[in-house]
CSV table of C-alpha atoms in Angstrom, one decimal:
chain,number,residue,atom,x,y,z
A,17,UNK,CA,-17.2,-4.5,-2.4
A,18,UNK,CA,-15.2,-1.1,-2.9
A,19,UNK,CA,-11.8,-0.7,-4.4
A,20,UNK,CA,-11.0,2.0,-1.3
A,21,UNK,CA,-12.5,3.9,1.8
A,22,UNK,CA,-11.5,4.9,4.7
A,23,UNK,CA,-11.3,2.3,6.6
A,24,UNK,CA,-8.3,1.1,4.6
A,25,UNK,CA,-6.1,3.9,5.8
A,26,UNK,CA,-4.3,3.4,9.3
A,27,UNK,CA,-2.0,6.4,10.0
A,28,UNK,CA,-0.3,5.5,13.1
A,29,UNK,CA,1.2,1.8,12.1
A,30,UNK,CA,3.3,0.6,15.3
A,31,UNK,CA,5.7,-1.9,13.2
A,32,UNK,CA,9.7,-1.4,13.9
A,33,UNK,CA,10.8,-3.6,10.9
A,34,UNK,CA,10.0,-4.4,7.3
A,35,UNK,CA,8.4,-7.8,8.4
A,36,UNK,CA,6.2,-6.1,11.0
A,37,UNK,CA,4.8,-3.5,8.6
A,38,UNK,CA,4.1,-6.0,6.0
A,39,UNK,CA,2.1,-8.0,9.1
A,40,UNK,CA,0.1,-5.1,10.0
A,41,UNK,CA,-1.0,-4.3,6.2
A,42,UNK,CA,-1.9,-8.0,5.9
A,43,UNK,CA,-4.3,-7.7,8.8
A,44,UNK,CA,-5.6,-4.5,8.0
A,45,UNK,CA,-6.4,-6.1,4.4
A,46,UNK,CA,-8.1,-9.4,6.5
A,47,UNK,CA,-10.1,-7.0,8.4
A,48,UNK,CA,-11.6,-5.4,5.2
A,49,UNK,CA,-12.3,-8.7,3.7
A,50,UNK,CA,-10.1,-8.0,0.9
A,51,UNK,CA,-8.1,-11.1,1.7
A,52,UNK,CA,-8.5,-15.0,2.8
A,53,UNK,CA,-5.2,-15.5,4.6
A,54,UNK,CA,-3.0,-12.9,6.2
A,55,UNK,CA,0.1,-14.9,6.7
A,56,UNK,CA,0.2,-15.8,2.9
A,57,UNK,CA,-0.7,-12.5,2.2
A,58,UNK,CA,2.0,-10.9,4.2
A,59,UNK,CA,4.4,-13.8,2.8
A,60,UNK,CA,3.5,-12.9,-1.0
A,61,UNK,CA,4.2,-9.3,-0.1
A,62,UNK,CA,7.5,-10.4,1.7
A,63,UNK,CA,8.5,-12.1,-1.5
A,64,UNK,CA,7.9,-9.3,-3.8
A,65,UNK,CA,10.1,-7.2,-1.8
A,66,UNK,CA,12.9,-10.0,-2.3
A,67,UNK,CA,12.5,-9.8,-6.1
A,68,UNK,CA,13.3,-5.9,-5.6
A,69,UNK,CA,12.3,-3.1,-2.8
A,70,UNK,CA,9.3,-1.5,-3.5
A,71,UNK,CA,10.5,1.6,-1.8
A,72,UNK,CA,10.3,4.8,-4.2
A,73,UNK,CA,12.1,7.2,-2.1
A,74,UNK,CA,11.3,10.1,-0.5
A,75,UNK,CA,10.0,7.8,2.5
A,76,UNK,CA,7.4,6.3,0.3
A,77,UNK,CA,6.8,2.3,-0.6
A,78,UNK,CA,4.6,0.9,-2.9
A,79,UNK,CA,4.3,-3.0,-1.6
A,80,UNK,CA,1.8,-4.9,-3.7
A,81,UNK,CA,1.4,-8.3,-4.8
A,82,UNK,CA,-1.1,-10.4,-7.3
A,83,UNK,CA,-2.3,-13.6,-5.1
A,84,UNK,CA,-4.7,-16.3,-4.9
A,85,UNK,CA,-5.5,-15.3,-1.1
A,86,UNK,CA,-6.8,-11.7,-2.6
A,87,UNK,CA,-10.7,-12.1,-3.2
A,88,UNK,CA,-11.1,-8.3,-3.8
A,89,UNK,CA,-8.6,-5.9,-5.3
A,90,UNK,CA,-8.2,-3.0,-3.2
A,91,UNK,CA,-5.8,-0.3,-2.0
A,92,UNK,CA,-4.3,0.4,1.7
A,93,UNK,CA,-2.5,3.6,2.7
A,94,UNK,CA,-0.6,3.2,6.3
A,95,UNK,CA,1.9,6.0,7.9
A,96,UNK,CA,3.9,5.6,10.9
A,97,UNK,CA,5.8,8.2,13.1
A,98,UNK,CA,8.7,6.0,13.2
A,99,UNK,CA,10.4,5.6,9.8
A,100,UNK,CA,11.4,1.7,8.9
A,101,UNK,CA,14.2,0.6,6.9
A,102,UNK,CA,13.2,-0.7,3.6
A,103,UNK,CA,16.2,-0.8,1.0
A,104,UNK,CA,14.6,2.2,-0.8
A,105,UNK,CA,15.7,3.2,-3.9
A,106,UNK,CA,17.2,6.4,-2.0
A,107,UNK,CA,18.1,4.5,1.0
A,108,UNK,CA,16.1,6.5,3.2
A,109,UNK,CA,14.0,4.8,5.7
A,110,UNK,CA,10.1,4.8,4.5
A,111,UNK,CA,6.9,6.1,7.0
A,112,UNK,CA,4.5,6.1,4.0
A,113,UNK,CA,3.0,2.7,2.3
A,114,UNK,CA,0.6,2.6,-0.3
A,115,UNK,CA,-0.3,-1.4,-0.6
A,116,UNK,CA,-1.7,-2.7,-3.7
A,117,UNK,CA,-3.9,-6.1,-3.8
A,118,UNK,CA,-4.8,-7.8,-6.9
A,119,UNK,CA,-6.7,-11.0,-7.2
A,120,UNK,CA,-4.5,-14.0,-8.7
A,121,UNK,CA,-7.3,-13.8,-11.5
A,122,UNK,CA,-8.3,-10.3,-11.2
A,123,UNK,CA,-9.6,-8.5,-14.4
A,124,UNK,CA,-7.7,-6.2,-16.8
A,125,UNK,CA,-9.7,-3.3,-15.7
A,126,UNK,CA,-8.6,-4.3,-11.9
A,127,UNK,CA,-5.0,-3.8,-13.2
A,128,UNK,CA,-5.2,-0.7,-15.4
A,129,UNK,CA,-7.0,1.0,-12.6
A,130,UNK,CA,-4.6,0.5,-9.6
A,131,UNK,CA,-1.8,0.9,-12.8
A,132,UNK,CA,-3.1,4.6,-12.8
A,133,UNK,CA,-2.6,5.0,-9.2
A,134,UNK,CA,0.8,3.5,-9.5
A,135,UNK,CA,1.7,6.4,-12.4
A,136,UNK,CA,0.7,9.0,-9.7
A,137,UNK,CA,3.9,7.7,-7.4
A,138,UNK,CA,6.3,9.9,-9.7
A,139,UNK,CA,4.3,13.2,-8.8
A,140,UNK,CA,6.1,15.2,-5.9
A,141,UNK,CA,2.9,16.8,-5.2
A,142,UNK,CA,1.0,13.6,-5.3
A,143,UNK,CA,3.8,12.0,-2.8
A,144,UNK,CA,3.7,15.2,-0.5
A,145,UNK,CA,-0.1,14.9,0.1
A,146,UNK,CA,-0.1,11.1,0.5
A,147,UNK,CA,2.6,11.7,3.4
A,148,UNK,CA,0.5,14.6,4.6
A,149,UNK,CA,-3.2,14.6,4.5
A,150,UNK,CA,-5.6,13.7,7.2
A,151,UNK,CA,-7.8,10.8,6.5
A,152,UNK,CA,-10.4,12.3,4.6
A,153,UNK,CA,-7.6,14.1,2.4
A,154,UNK,CA,-6.1,10.8,1.6
A,155,UNK,CA,-9.8,9.3,0.2
A,156,UNK,CA,-10.0,12.5,-2.1
A,157,UNK,CA,-6.5,11.8,-3.5
A,158,UNK,CA,-7.1,8.4,-4.0
A,159,UNK,CA,-10.4,8.7,-5.5
A,160,UNK,CA,-9.2,11.4,-7.7
A,161,UNK,CA,-6.1,9.6,-8.8
A,162,UNK,CA,-8.0,6.5,-9.7
A,163,UNK,CA,-11.0,8.2,-11.3
């Protein structure tokens, strides 16, 4: 399976709460065959949020988890037209998510590849592109970030 593809993008999430968004991300991951249990995956993402918000600021969050329910590492990108309260570092609501999935027994190579993407999250140009590009542009952006 591939780490990322255009099928891993949803630019019109419907959720209005953090729990609803995490559930939608879990359903996306399940639909891609990246996880074997969306309920457990959503719970793992929720637990991660309880340890500290993944809201980076500027309307972007990076929910992520390492879990036994993750069968293949992956990346999801999602946006909504209705910003959601997220307890972000700047106290602003979030409308764009980059979700990382890592198998519990994933390889160091998987982790290093995903960490390359995380480092891009501090680049304002990367964030602006993530928030505004269409699906094709997001695919290009993510592949450039991890290659």
